[in-house]
Amino acid sequence: MGVFERYLTLWVGLCILVGVLLGNAIPGLFAGIAQLEAFHVNFVVAICIWIMIYPMMVQIDFASIKDVGKRPKGLFLTLVVNWLIKPFSMALLGWLFFRVIFADWVDPQTAGEYIAGMILLGVAPCTAMVFVWSQLVKGDPNYTLVQVSINDVIMIFAFAPIAALLLGISDIIVPWETLLISTVLYVVLPLLAGIWTRHRLQQRHKDQAIQAFLAQLKPWSTLGLLATVVLLFGFQAPTLLQQPQAILLIAIPLLIQTYGIFLLAYGAAYWLRLPYKIAAPACLIGTSNFFELAVAVAISLFGLHSGAALATVVGVLVEVPVMLSLVAFANRTQGCFDR
């Protein structure tokens, strides 16, 4: 494991701090960056997210899907959690907290934007960080690859309709054109680019070339992640400093969602008698979010300084330390599965 993965929380925490400080010290810079957009897509954010996602997409081997029937239980668990439970439980928690429990503390429009951001997090299953979580729990890398591949295929077709459905249920107007553009830009095109790159490398130099190519791209992927975090927290710096209570209000349902989904999936994995090397990454994949996509779509739909964008940014803030705590829990309970 590299230095970045080993001290992931530290690097992300430092970038959050840098982003807030820079956003407060030189707000004009971030305001200028915010204006670099077309069709509600910010060019700078899009470039950073592409730099981060593209290497992850190159890792995906769709040839591995043919082996899915050999051990279907782990895949079944992940797909049920990702697509039949998590989006709807996130929407329910968002509605419960911001329409009922916190209704007196947040105005209705802002509450709706917070709910929208949470929904976008819930509808976007993790892709970019999956391999890190799987590695940290010593999961089966080939099986993780299968899960990621199938999740990404489903996401191409399911992300926009489910997001539109849940946003519509929450009485939020959905600009379908922007949602579809975001899905194509941040899911379909990077995935196609990754497939094309992998195919070309396999034609010429087999798997060794893929690993060498990924090793060259890895620093750029790391840079893309850190730059994205700095930008997002820089954009939201005034809100974060002026309304720190908003972070707490958003973080509470996100924490409940994350720990609740993990415990549900972990219990189901135990009941299904999955081996640990499949159970642990399956549950972590079902728990974590593709926050890069959620943030990008929230910015495209609602704007850089919206409550929806803030909610997805708080998702970044919450996810990394929470997922690392779940990794530690999974590693400590490995003996329960290897029974």
C-alpha positions as CSV (number, residue, x, y, z in Angstrom):
1,M,0.0,0.0,0.0
2,G,1.3,3.4,-1.0
3,V,1.8,6.4,1.3
4,F,-1.4,8.0,0.0
5,E,-3.7,5.1,0.9
6,R,-1.9,4.6,4.2
7,Y,-2.5,8.2,5.4
8,L,-5.7,8.8,3.4
9,T,-7.5,10.6,6.2
10,L,-4.6,12.9,6.8
11,W,-4.3,14.0,3.2
12,V,-8.0,14.6,2.7
13,G,-8.1,16.4,6.1
14,L,-5.3,18.7,5.0
15,C,-6.9,19.4,1.7
16,I,-10.2,20.3,3.4
17,L,-8.3,22.7,5.6
18,V,-6.4,24.2,2.7
19,G,-9.6,24.6,0.7
20,V,-11.5,26.4,3.5
21,L,-8.5,28.7,4.2
22,L,-8.0,29.6,0.5
23,G,-11.7,30.0,-0.1
24,N,-11.9,32.5,2.8
25,A,-8.6,34.3,1.9
26,I,-9.0,34.6,-1.8
27,P,-12.7,34.2,-2.6
28,G,-12.3,36.0,-5.9
29,L,-10.2,33.1,-7.3
30,F,-12.9,30.5,-6.6
31,A,-15.6,32.9,-7.9
32,G,-13.7,33.1,-11.1
33,I,-13.3,29.3,-11.3
34,A,-17.0,29.0,-10.6
35,Q,-17.8,31.0,-13.7
36,L,-15.9,28.6,-16.0
37,E,-18.9,26.5,-17.0
38,A,-21.3,25.6,-19.8
39,F,-24.5,23.6,-19.7
40,H,-24.2,23.8,-15.9
41,V,-21.0,21.9,-16.0
42,N,-17.9,23.5,-14.4
43,F,-14.9,22.8,-16.6
44,V,-12.3,22.9,-13.8
45,V,-14.2,20.5,-11.5
46,A,-14.9,18.2,-14.5
47,I,-11.2,18.0,-15.4
48,C,-10.3,17.2,-11.8
49,I,-12.9,14.5,-11.6
50,W,-11.9,13.0,-14.9
51,I,-8.3,12.9,-13.8
52,M,-9.4,11.1,-10.7
53,I,-11.9,8.7,-12.3
54,Y,-10.2,7.7,-15.5
55,P,-7.4,5.5,-13.9
56,M,-10.1,3.7,-11.9
57,M,-12.1,2.9,-15.1
58,V,-9.0,1.5,-16.8
59,Q,-8.8,-1.1,-13.9
60,I,-12.3,-2.4,-14.8
61,D,-12.1,-5.6,-16.7
62,F,-15.5,-6.4,-18.2
63,A,-14.3,-9.8,-19.3
64,S,-14.5,-10.8,-15.6
65,I,-18.3,-10.5,-15.7
66,K,-18.5,-13.9,-17.4
67,D,-17.4,-15.5,-14.1
68,V,-20.1,-13.9,-12.0
69,G,-22.2,-17.1,-11.9
70,K,-19.6,-19.0,-10.0
71,R,-20.1,-17.1,-6.7
72,P,-23.3,-15.0,-7.1
73,K,-24.2,-14.4,-3.4
74,G,-21.7,-11.5,-2.8
75,L,-22.7,-9.8,-6.0
76,F,-26.3,-10.2,-5.2
77,L,-25.8,-8.6,-1.8
78,T,-24.0,-5.6,-3.2
79,L,-26.6,-5.0,-6.0
80,V,-29.5,-5.3,-3.6
81,V,-28.0,-2.8,-1.1
82,N,-26.8,-0.4,-3.8
83,W,-29.9,-0.2,-5.9
84,L,-32.9,-1.4,-3.9
85,I,-32.1,-0.2,-0.4
86,K,-29.5,2.6,-0.1
87,P,-31.1,5.2,-2.5
88,F,-34.5,4.9,-0.9
89,S,-33.2,4.8,2.7
90,M,-31.1,7.9,2.0
91,A,-34.1,9.7,0.6
92,L,-36.2,8.7,3.6
93,L,-33.6,9.8,6.1
94,G,-33.2,13.1,4.3
95,W,-36.9,13.7,4.4
96,L,-37.3,12.6,8.0
97,F,-34.5,14.9,9.3
98,F,-35.0,18.0,7.1
99,R,-38.8,18.0,6.8
100,V,-39.6,16.8,10.3
101,I,-36.8,16.7,12.9
102,F,-34.8,19.8,11.7
103,A,-37.8,21.6,10.1
104,D,-37.6,24.5,12.6
105,W,-33.9,25.1,12.0
106,V,-33.7,25.0,8.2
107,D,-35.9,26.9,5.7
108,P,-37.9,24.8,3.3
109,Q,-35.9,25.6,0.2
110,T,-32.6,24.9,1.8
111,A,-34.0,21.7,3.3
112,G,-35.0,20.6,-0.1
113,E,-31.5,21.2,-1.5
114,Y,-29.9,19.2,1.4
115,I,-32.3,16.3,0.7
116,A,-31.3,16.5,-3.0
117,G,-27.6,16.3,-2.2
118,M,-28.2,13.3,0.1
119,I,-30.3,11.6,-2.6
120,L,-27.5,12.1,-5.2
121,L,-25.0,10.5,-2.7
122,G,-27.3,7.6,-2.1
123,V,-27.9,6.9,-5.8
124,A,-24.2,6.9,-6.7
125,P,-22.5,3.6,-5.6
126,C,-18.8,3.8,-5.0
127,T,-16.4,3.2,-7.9
128,A,-13.2,5.2,-7.4
129,M,-12.4,4.2,-3.8
130,V,-13.7,0.6,-4.0
131,F,-10.3,-0.8,-4.7
132,V,-8.7,1.0,-1.7
133,W,-11.4,-0.3,0.7
134,S,-11.1,-3.9,-0.7
135,Q,-7.3,-3.8,-0.3
136,L,-7.5,-2.5,3.3
137,V,-9.7,-5.5,4.3
138,K,-7.6,-8.0,2.2
139,G,-10.6,-8.7,-0.1
140,D,-10.6,-10.8,-3.2
141,P,-9.4,-8.3,-5.9
142,N,-10.9,-10.3,-8.8
143,Y,-14.3,-10.5,-7.2
144,T,-14.2,-6.8,-6.3
145,L,-13.4,-6.1,-10.0
146,V,-16.5,-8.1,-11.0
147,Q,-18.7,-6.1,-8.6
148,V,-17.4,-2.8,-9.8
149,S,-17.8,-3.7,-13.4
150,I,-21.4,-4.8,-13.0
151,N,-22.2,-1.8,-10.8
152,D,-20.9,0.6,-13.4
153,V,-22.9,-1.1,-16.2
154,I,-26.1,-0.7,-14.1
155,M,-25.2,2.9,-13.1
156,I,-25.2,3.9,-16.8
157,F,-28.8,3.1,-17.1
158,A,-30.1,3.4,-13.5
159,F,-28.5,6.5,-12.1
160,A,-30.5,9.2,-13.9
161,P,-34.0,7.5,-13.6
162,I,-33.6,6.7,-9.9
163,A,-32.2,10.1,-9.1
164,A,-35.1,11.8,-11.0
165,L,-37.6,9.6,-9.3
166,L,-36.4,10.3,-5.8
167,L,-35.8,14.0,-6.5
168,G,-39.3,14.2,-7.9
169,I,-40.8,12.5,-4.9
170,S,-39.0,15.1,-2.7
171,D,-40.8,17.8,-4.7
172,I,-37.6,19.0,-6.4
173,I,-37.7,20.0,-10.0
174,V,-35.3,17.9,-12.0
175,P,-33.7,19.4,-15.2
176,W,-33.5,16.1,-17.1
177,E,-31.1,17.5,-19.7
178,T,-28.6,18.5,-17.1
179,L,-28.9,15.2,-15.3
180,L,-28.4,13.2,-18.5
181,I,-25.4,15.3,-19.5
182,S,-23.8,14.8,-16.1
183,T,-24.4,11.0,-16.3
184,V,-22.8,10.8,-19.7
185,L,-19.9,13.1,-18.8
186,Y,-19.0,11.5,-15.4
187,V,-20.0,7.9,-16.0
188,V,-20.4,6.9,-19.6
189,L,-17.5,8.7,-21.2
190,P,-14.8,7.9,-18.5
191,L,-16.0,4.3,-18.6
192,L,-15.8,4.1,-22.4
193,A,-12.3,5.7,-22.3
194,G,-11.2,3.2,-19.7
195,I,-12.5,0.3,-21.8
196,W,-10.8,1.5,-25.0
197,T,-7.5,2.1,-23.2
198,R,-7.5,-1.3,-21.6
199,H,-8.4,-3.0,-24.9
200,R,-5.5,-1.2,-26.7
201,L,-3.0,-2.1,-24.0
202,Q,-4.1,-5.7,-23.9
203,Q,-3.8,-5.9,-27.7
204,R,-0.2,-4.7,-27.6
205,H,1.4,-5.8,-24.3
206,K,-1.1,-7.8,-22.3
207,D,-1.7,-7.3,-18.6
208,Q,1.8,-6.2,-17.7
209,A,1.3,-3.0,-19.8
210,I,-1.9,-2.3,-18.0
211,Q,-0.3,-2.4,-14.6
212,A,2.6,-0.2,-15.8
213,F,0.2,2.3,-17.3
214,L,-1.8,2.4,-14.0
215,A,1.3,2.9,-12.0
216,Q,2.1,6.0,-14.2
217,L,-1.4,7.3,-13.8
218,K,-1.8,6.7,-10.1
219,P,-0.1,10.0,-9.0
220,W,-2.4,11.9,-11.3
221,S,-5.4,10.2,-9.9
222,T,-4.3,11.1,-6.4
223,L,-3.7,14.7,-7.5
224,G,-7.2,14.8,-9.1
225,L,-8.8,13.7,-5.8
226,L,-6.9,16.2,-3.7
227,A,-7.5,19.0,-6.1
228,T,-11.2,18.2,-6.2
229,V,-11.4,18.3,-2.4
230,V,-9.6,21.6,-2.3
231,L,-11.9,23.1,-4.9
232,L,-15.1,21.8,-3.3
233,F,-14.2,23.1,0.1
234,G,-12.9,26.4,-1.3
235,F,-16.3,26.9,-3.1
236,Q,-18.1,26.2,0.1
237,A,-15.7,28.0,2.5
238,P,-18.1,31.0,3.3
239,T,-21.0,28.7,4.1
240,L,-18.8,26.3,6.2
241,L,-17.4,29.2,8.3
242,Q,-20.7,31.1,8.6
243,Q,-23.0,28.1,9.2
244,P,-21.0,25.4,10.9
245,Q,-24.2,24.1,12.3
246,A,-25.3,23.1,8.8
247,I,-22.4,20.7,8.6
248,L,-23.5,19.0,11.8
249,L,-27.2,18.8,10.7
250,I,-26.2,17.2,7.4
251,A,-23.6,14.9,8.9
252,I,-26.1,13.3,11.4
253,P,-28.3,11.6,8.9
254,L,-25.3,10.7,6.7
255,L,-23.7,9.0,9.6
256,I,-26.8,7.1,10.5
257,Q,-27.2,6.0,6.8
258,T,-23.6,4.9,6.5
259,Y,-23.4,2.8,9.7
260,G,-26.9,1.5,9.3
261,I,-26.4,0.3,5.7
262,F,-23.1,-1.4,6.7
263,L,-24.6,-3.2,9.6
264,L,-27.5,-4.4,7.5
265,A,-25.2,-5.6,4.7
266,Y,-22.7,-7.2,7.2
267,G,-25.5,-9.1,9.0
268,A,-26.8,-10.3,5.6
269,A,-23.4,-11.4,4.6
270,Y,-23.0,-13.4,7.8
271,W,-26.4,-15.0,7.3
272,L,-25.5,-15.9,3.7
273,R,-22.3,-17.4,5.0
274,L,-20.1,-15.5,2.6
275,P,-16.3,-15.9,3.1
276,Y,-14.7,-12.9,4.7
277,K,-12.6,-11.9,1.6
278,I,-15.9,-11.5,-0.3
279,A,-18.2,-10.3,2.5
280,A,-16.1,-7.4,3.7
281,P,-15.5,-5.7,0.4
282,A,-19.1,-6.4,-0.7
283,C,-20.4,-4.6,2.4
284,L,-18.0,-1.7,2.0
285,I,-18.9,-1.3,-1.7
286,G,-22.6,-1.2,-0.7
287,T,-21.9,1.3,2.0
288,S,-19.7,3.9,0.4
289,N,-20.6,6.4,-2.3
290,F,-19.3,7.6,-5.6
291,F,-19.0,11.1,-4.1
292,E,-17.2,12.5,-7.1
293,L,-20.2,11.9,-9.3
294,A,-22.7,13.1,-6.6
295,V,-20.7,16.3,-6.2
296,A,-20.5,17.0,-9.9
297,V,-24.2,16.3,-10.5
298,A,-25.2,18.5,-7.5
299,I,-23.1,21.4,-8.9
300,S,-24.6,20.9,-12.4
301,L,-28.2,20.7,-11.1
302,F,-28.2,23.2,-8.3
303,G,-25.0,25.4,-8.5
304,L,-21.7,25.6,-6.8
305,H,-23.0,27.4,-3.7
306,S,-26.2,25.4,-3.3
307,G,-27.3,23.4,-0.3
308,A,-27.2,20.3,-2.5
309,A,-23.5,20.9,-3.3
310,L,-22.8,21.5,0.4
311,A,-24.5,18.2,1.3
312,T,-22.4,16.2,-1.1
313,V,-19.3,18.0,0.1
314,V,-20.2,17.1,3.7
315,G,-20.5,13.5,2.3
316,V,-16.8,13.7,1.4
317,L,-16.0,15.0,4.9
318,V,-17.9,12.2,6.6
319,E,-17.1,9.3,4.3
320,V,-13.4,8.9,4.5
321,P,-13.0,8.6,8.4
322,V,-16.3,6.6,8.6
323,M,-15.2,4.1,6.0
324,L,-11.8,3.7,7.7
325,S,-13.6,3.0,11.0
326,L,-15.7,0.3,9.2
327,V,-12.5,-1.2,7.7
328,A,-11.1,-1.5,11.2
329,F,-14.3,-3.1,12.4
330,A,-14.4,-5.6,9.5
331,N,-10.8,-6.6,10.1
332,R,-11.4,-7.1,13.9
333,T,-14.4,-9.3,13.2
334,Q,-12.9,-11.5,10.4
335,G,-13.0,-14.5,12.7
336,C,-16.8,-14.5,12.7
337,F,-16.8,-15.2,9.0
338,D,-14.0,-17.7,8.9
339,R,-16.0,-20.1,11.1
